[in-house]
Coordinates of C-alpha atoms and ligand atoms in Angstrom, one line a residue:
M1 CA 70.5 72.2 114.1
T2 CA 67.1 73.3 115.1
D3 CA 65.3 74.3 118.3
A4 CA 63.2 71.6 118.2
P5 CA 62.8 69.1 120.6
L6 CA 64.8 65.8 120.2
L7 CA 61.7 63.7 120.0
S8 CA 58.3 64.9 119.0
I9 CA 55.0 62.7 118.9
K10 CA 52.1 64.4 117.6
G11 CA 48.7 63.1 118.1
A12 CA 49.7 59.8 116.9
S13 CA 46.9 57.2 117.0
K14 CA 47.5 53.0 116.2
R15 CA 44.6 50.3 115.6
F16 CA 44.9 46.7 115.2
G17 CA 41.7 45.5 114.2
A18 CA 39.0 46.3 116.8
I19 CA 42.0 47.3 119.1
T20 CA 42.8 51.1 120.0
A21 CA 46.3 50.8 121.0
L22 CA 47.3 54.3 120.7
E23 CA 44.6 57.0 120.6
N24 CA 45.9 60.9 119.6
V25 CA 49.2 60.6 121.9
S26 CA 51.5 63.8 121.8
L27 CA 54.8 64.0 123.9
E28 CA 58.1 65.5 123.6
V29 CA 61.6 64.3 124.7
G30 CA 64.4 66.9 125.2
A31 CA 67.8 66.5 124.2
G32 CA 69.7 64.9 126.8
E33 CA 66.6 63.9 128.5
F34 CA 65.4 60.9 130.4
F35 CA 62.2 59.7 130.1
A36 CA 59.7 57.1 131.2
L37 CA 56.6 55.5 129.9
L38 CA 54.5 54.0 132.4
G39 CA 51.4 52.1 132.5
P40 CA 50.0 48.7 133.2
S41 CA 50.0 45.8 130.5
G42 CA 48.4 46.2 127.2
C43 CA 48.4 50.2 127.7
G44 CA 50.2 50.8 124.4
K45 CA 53.8 51.4 125.5
T46 CA 55.6 48.7 123.4
T47 CA 53.5 50.2 120.3
L48 CA 54.5 53.6 120.9
M49 CA 58.1 53.0 121.1
R50 CA 57.9 50.7 118.2
L51 CA 56.2 53.7 116.2
V52 CA 59.5 55.9 117.2
A53 CA 61.9 53.2 116.2
G54 CA 59.8 52.8 112.8
F55 CA 58.9 49.4 113.0
E56 CA 55.2 50.4 113.0
T57 CA 53.1 52.8 111.0
A58 CA 50.7 55.4 112.6
D59 CA 47.2 55.4 111.4
A60 CA 47.1 59.3 112.3
G61 CA 49.6 61.7 113.3
R62 CA 53.1 61.6 113.2
V63 CA 57.1 61.1 114.9
E64 CA 59.4 63.9 114.4
I65 CA 63.1 63.5 115.5
E66 CA 65.0 67.0 115.8
G67 CA 62.2 68.6 113.7
A68 CA 62.4 66.2 110.9
D69 CA 59.1 64.1 109.8
M70 CA 60.5 60.7 110.4
S71 CA 57.4 59.3 108.4
G72 CA 58.4 56.6 105.7
A73 CA 61.9 56.6 107.2
P74 CA 62.8 52.8 107.8
P75 CA 64.3 52.1 111.5
H76 CA 68.1 51.8 110.1
R77 CA 67.3 55.5 109.0
R78 CA 66.6 57.0 112.2
P79 CA 69.0 58.1 114.7
V80 CA 67.2 56.0 117.0
N81 CA 68.2 52.4 118.7
L82 CA 66.3 50.0 120.4
M83 CA 67.2 48.0 123.5
F84 CA 65.2 44.9 124.1
Q85 CA 63.8 43.2 127.1
S86 CA 65.1 40.1 126.1
Y87 CA 68.6 41.7 125.1
A88 CA 68.8 39.6 121.9
L89 CA 72.7 39.4 122.3
F90 CA 74.1 36.9 119.6
P91 CA 74.9 33.7 121.8
H92 CA 78.0 33.0 119.7
L93 CA 79.6 35.8 119.7
G94 CA 82.0 37.5 122.4
V95 CA 81.2 40.3 124.0
F96 CA 83.8 42.3 122.0
D97 CA 81.8 41.0 118.9
N98 CA 78.4 41.7 120.4
I99 CA 78.9 45.7 120.8
A100 CA 81.2 46.1 117.4
F101 CA 78.3 44.4 115.4
G102 CA 76.2 47.6 115.0
L103 CA 79.6 49.2 113.6
R104 CA 80.6 46.9 111.2
Q105 CA 77.1 47.4 109.9
Q106 CA 78.0 51.1 109.5
G107 CA 80.9 50.1 107.8
K108 CA 83.2 51.4 110.2
T109 CA 87.1 50.8 109.9
K110 CA 89.1 48.1 112.6
S111 CA 90.7 50.8 114.4
E112 CA 87.6 52.9 114.6
I113 CA 85.7 49.8 116.2
A114 CA 88.7 48.8 118.3
A115 CA 88.3 52.6 119.9
R116 CA 84.5 53.0 120.3
V117 CA 84.1 49.3 121.4
A118 CA 87.1 50.0 124.2
E119 CA 85.3 53.6 125.2
L120 CA 81.9 51.7 125.5
L121 CA 83.6 48.5 127.7
Q122 CA 84.9 51.6 129.9
I123 CA 81.2 53.3 130.3
V124 CA 79.6 50.1 131.1
R125 CA 82.4 49.1 133.2
L126 CA 83.0 45.7 131.3
E127 CA 86.7 46.0 130.6
G128 CA 88.5 42.7 130.7
V129 CA 85.7 40.5 129.5
E130 CA 85.8 41.2 125.7
T131 CA 86.3 37.6 124.7
R132 CA 83.8 35.9 126.8
R133 CA 80.4 34.9 125.2
P134 CA 76.9 35.7 126.9
D135 CA 76.3 32.4 128.6
Q136 CA 79.7 33.2 130.3
L137 CA 78.2 36.4 132.1
S138 CA 76.1 37.3 135.0
G139 CA 72.6 38.6 134.4
G140 CA 73.6 42.3 135.2
Q141 CA 77.0 42.0 132.5
R142 CA 74.6 40.8 129.8
Q143 CA 72.2 43.8 130.7
R144 CA 75.4 45.9 130.4
V145 CA 76.5 44.3 127.0
A146 CA 73.1 45.0 125.5
L147 CA 73.5 48.8 126.6
A148 CA 76.9 48.8 125.4
R149 CA 75.6 47.2 121.8
A150 CA 73.0 49.5 121.3
L151 CA 74.9 52.8 122.2
A152 CA 77.7 51.9 120.0
P153 CA 76.5 53.1 116.7
G154 CA 75.6 56.3 118.5
P155 CA 71.9 56.9 118.5
R156 CA 70.6 60.6 119.6
L157 CA 67.8 58.3 120.8
L158 CA 67.8 55.1 122.8
L159 CA 64.5 53.4 123.5
L160 CA 64.5 50.8 126.4
D161 CA 62.2 48.3 126.5
E162 CA 61.6 47.1 130.2
P163 CA 65.6 47.1 130.8
L164 CA 65.7 45.5 134.0
G165 CA 62.8 43.1 133.4
A166 CA 65.3 40.1 133.4
L167 CA 67.0 41.0 136.7
D168 CA 66.4 40.3 140.3
R169 CA 65.3 42.9 142.7
Q170 CA 68.6 44.0 144.2
L171 CA 70.6 44.1 140.9
R172 CA 67.7 46.0 139.3
E173 CA 68.2 48.9 141.9
E174 CA 72.0 48.7 141.2
T175 CA 71.5 48.7 137.6
Q176 CA 69.0 51.5 137.9
F177 CA 71.7 53.8 139.1
Q178 CA 74.2 52.7 136.5
I179 CA 72.0 53.1 133.5
K180 CA 71.2 56.5 135.1
E181 CA 74.7 57.4 135.1
I182 CA 75.6 56.3 131.9
Q183 CA 73.0 58.1 130.3
R184 CA 74.2 61.3 132.2
K185 CA 77.9 60.8 131.2
L186 CA 76.5 60.4 127.6
K187 CA 73.9 62.8 127.2
T188 CA 71.8 60.4 124.8
S189 CA 68.2 60.9 125.1
F190 CA 66.7 57.9 126.8
V191 CA 63.1 56.9 126.8
V192 CA 62.4 53.8 128.9
V193 CA 59.3 51.6 129.2
T194 CA 58.4 50.0 132.3
H195 CA 55.5 48.7 134.1
D196 CA 57.2 49.6 137.4
Q197 CA 56.2 52.6 139.0
D198 CA 59.3 52.6 141.5
E199 CA 61.7 52.0 138.3
A200 CA 60.3 55.0 136.4
L201 CA 60.5 57.3 139.7
A202 CA 64.0 56.0 140.3
M203 CA 65.5 56.8 137.1
A204 CA 63.1 59.3 134.6
D205 CA 63.7 63.2 134.7
R206 CA 59.9 63.0 133.3
I207 CA 57.4 60.3 133.3
A208 CA 54.2 60.2 131.0
V209 CA 51.6 57.6 132.5
M210 CA 49.5 55.8 130.1
R211 CA 46.2 53.7 130.3
A212 CA 44.4 52.3 127.3
G213 CA 46.6 54.0 124.6
R214 CA 46.2 57.5 126.1
I215 CA 48.6 59.6 128.3
E216 CA 47.2 60.1 131.2
Q217 CA 49.8 62.6 132.7
I218 CA 52.9 64.4 131.7
G219 CA 55.2 65.7 134.4
A220 CA 58.4 65.4 136.7
S221 CA 58.4 62.5 138.3
A222 CA 58.3 64.1 141.7
D223 CA 55.2 66.1 140.3
V224 CA 53.4 63.3 139.0
Y225 CA 53.7 61.5 142.5
E226 CA 52.6 64.6 144.8
S227 CA 50.3 65.9 142.4
P228 CA 48.6 63.1 140.5
A229 CA 46.2 64.6 137.6
T230 CA 43.8 62.1 137.7
R231 CA 42.5 59.0 140.3
F232 CA 44.4 56.0 137.8
V233 CA 47.3 58.0 138.4
A234 CA 46.9 58.3 141.9
S235 CA 46.4 54.8 142.3
F236 CA 48.7 53.1 139.8
I237 CA 51.9 55.3 141.0
G238 CA 52.9 54.3 144.7
Q239 CA 50.9 53.8 147.4
M240 CA 47.6 55.7 147.8
N241 CA 44.4 55.8 150.4
F242 CA 41.3 56.6 148.9
L243 CA 38.4 57.5 151.2
A244 CA 35.1 58.4 149.9
G245 CA 32.9 61.5 151.2
H246 CA 31.1 64.6 149.7
I247 CA 31.8 68.5 149.4
E248 CA 30.5 70.8 151.7
S249 CA 30.8 74.6 151.8
G250 CA 34.5 74.2 150.5
E251 CA 35.4 71.3 152.6
F252 CA 35.7 67.7 152.1
V253 CA 33.3 65.5 154.8
G254 CA 34.4 62.2 155.1
P255 CA 35.8 59.5 157.4
L256 CA 38.7 61.8 158.7
G257 CA 36.0 64.5 159.5
R258 CA 36.5 67.9 157.6
V259 CA 39.4 68.8 155.4
P260 CA 39.3 71.9 153.3
A261 CA 38.8 71.3 149.7
G262 CA 39.1 74.7 148.4
D263 CA 41.1 74.0 145.2
S264 CA 39.4 70.9 144.3
G265 CA 37.4 72.5 141.8
L266 CA 34.4 70.3 142.8
G267 CA 31.5 72.0 143.8
D268 CA 29.1 71.5 146.7
G269 CA 27.2 68.6 147.2
A270 CA 29.5 66.7 144.8
K271 CA 30.5 62.9 145.7
A272 CA 34.1 62.8 146.1
V273 CA 37.4 60.8 147.1
L274 CA 40.0 61.8 149.3
A275 CA 43.6 60.6 148.4
L276 CA 46.4 60.5 150.9
R277 CA 49.7 59.2 150.9
P278 CA 50.2 56.7 153.8
E279 CA 53.6 58.6 154.6
R280 CA 51.7 61.9 154.4
I281 CA 49.3 61.0 157.7
A282 CA 50.6 61.2 161.3
I283 CA 50.0 58.4 163.7
A284 CA 50.0 59.0 167.5
P285 CA 48.6 57.4 170.5
A286 CA 44.8 58.1 170.9
T287 CA 45.6 59.3 174.6
E288 CA 47.3 62.1 173.1
N289 CA 45.4 65.5 173.0
G290 CA 44.7 67.3 169.6
A291 CA 42.7 66.9 166.3
G292 CA 42.3 64.0 164.5
V293 CA 40.3 60.6 164.3
D294 CA 40.8 57.6 166.5
G295 CA 41.2 54.1 164.7
V296 CA 42.2 50.8 165.4
V297 CA 45.3 49.2 164.5
E298 CA 44.9 46.0 162.6
D299 CA 48.4 45.2 161.4
V300 CA 52.1 46.3 161.9
A301 CA 54.4 45.3 159.6
F302 CA 58.1 46.3 160.1
R303 CA 60.3 46.4 156.7
G304 CA 63.6 47.6 157.3
E305 CA 63.5 51.6 157.0
R306 CA 59.7 51.8 157.0
T307 CA 57.1 50.8 159.6
Y308 CA 53.7 50.1 158.0
F309 CA 50.3 50.4 159.8
R310 CA 47.0 49.2 158.4
L311 CA 44.3 50.8 160.5
R312 CA 40.4 50.5 161.1
L313 CA 38.6 54.0 160.9
P314 CA 35.2 54.4 162.9
G315 CA 33.1 54.3 159.9
G316 CA 34.8 50.9 159.0
E317 CA 37.4 52.2 156.4
T318 CA 40.6 50.7 156.2
L319 CA 43.7 53.3 156.5
R320 CA 47.3 52.5 155.3
V321 CA 50.0 54.5 157.1
S322 CA 53.8 54.5 157.0
R323 CA 56.6 56.1 158.5
G324 CA 60.2 55.9 159.3
A325 CA 61.4 53.2 161.2
I326 CA 62.9 55.2 164.0
G327 CA 61.6 57.0 166.7
G328 CA 57.6 57.8 167.3
A329 CA 55.7 55.6 169.6
S330 CA 55.2 52.0 169.4
F331 CA 51.4 50.6 168.5
A332 CA 50.7 46.9 168.9
I333 CA 47.6 45.0 166.9
G334 CA 44.5 46.5 169.0
D335 CA 46.1 49.7 170.0
A336 CA 43.7 52.8 169.4
A337 CA 45.8 55.3 167.3
R338 CA 45.2 59.1 166.6
I339 CA 45.4 60.0 162.7
S340 CA 45.7 63.6 161.6
I341 CA 46.7 64.9 158.3
A342 CA 48.0 68.4 156.9
P343 CA 45.5 69.9 154.1
A344 CA 48.3 70.1 151.9
A345 CA 49.0 66.2 151.8
A346 CA 45.3 65.9 150.4
R347 CA 44.1 65.4 146.9
F348 CA 40.5 65.1 145.8
F349 CA 38.7 63.5 142.9
A350 CA 35.4 63.2 141.8
S351 CA 33.9 60.1 142.5
E352 CA 33.7 57.5 139.4
Ligands
LIG401 P1 53.0 45.0 127.9 O1 53.7 45.6 129.4 O2 52.3 44.0 128.3 O3 54.4 44.8 127.2 P2 52.1 47.5 126.2 O4 51.8 48.7 127.2 O5 53.5 47.7 125.8 O6 51.9 46.0 127.4 P3 51.3 47.2 123.8 O7 52.1 46.1 123.4 O8 51.7 48.4 123.1 O9 51.2 47.1 125.5 O10 49.9 46.6 123.2 C1 48.7 47.7 123.0 C2 47.3 46.9 122.7 O11 47.6 46.6 121.4 C3 47.4 45.7 123.4 O12 45.9 45.3 123.6 C4 47.8 44.4 122.4 O13 47.1 43.6 122.8 C5 47.4 45.1 121.2 N1 48.1 44.8 120.2 C6 49.8 45.3 120.5 N2 50.4 44.8 119.1 C7 49.7 43.8 118.5 C8 49.5 43.5 117.4 N3 50.8 43.4 116.2 N4 48.4 43.1 116.3 C9 47.0 43.1 117.4 N5 47.1 43.8 118.6 C10 48.2 44.3 119.0

């Protein structure tokens, strides 16, 4: 067809009375891409998905799919399907009939339906439970039935609203991998809506971080994590320490001494914030020689694969540090510890 991206949202705005749910939102999703919309409750994620699916009309801007303007196209005329958080499975129908539902609506023949349902049951690994009703399935199995049902009509784009919201933690992690694998096999574009940053990082190729109806940053998951564009993104994704200071001769002067801040874009005298991930901070016994600032260990939490420290810096600031659980000196509460950082680990933002 065209070289146009699979999905293109151009300058979409949407108001509900006095509330601005979306403000000039633009983004593109490629064919076969796994994209995540991430943001706190009320930032407009669901509204944006409903706009793409055709359940909502934009006040300004538009949605294009494979280059075609979707304005005025009802939901069933779009090559898009939506999987709701509640799954909305038909409780009185078995697994087979739940998955077959959209295919019957499309007017497929009996044998076409049987073949397609069998294919999907294999993809989502649900062979053997065709006749069970939803209440006779585990939470994870229900989730996979919902996924198979949404994929059955062969959408070009699948929108998943908090797809793992109903599952417990361990099952969520397992299911993240399964969904990713299914997406890779089918090469259907997925847009997943979530407020859970771990989920977005684990599953998506690219992430859009939203705040109050606007997009704050779009990028590859690792880039958004490593190079957050705004302080909001830095605080919303992963754990982050923020230390206040100011810029002086191209350096950030603050609780950890002087840190090169040449590429921060902040001028001399500017009040600034140094952002540091806990895992990018080195911790060593205070007796060791070498550069750094000494703090006091206030808390140590061993959490399986990582150990987390809370330290108090000389100026009273709190710093969170984490490191792999194996190796390294051990620290007890009250110990003095030397903190040091690699300049590359530092991000700077203007003080708000
Ligand atoms: P959540 O993660 O809680 O689902 P969200 O990011 O999906 O939140 P939206 O549901 O898109 O957020 O809502 C964005 C804003 O628009 C919110 O302030 C919400 O209250 C408002 N809103 C959404 N739908 C309507 C509506 N039909 N009428 C009035 N206000 C609405």
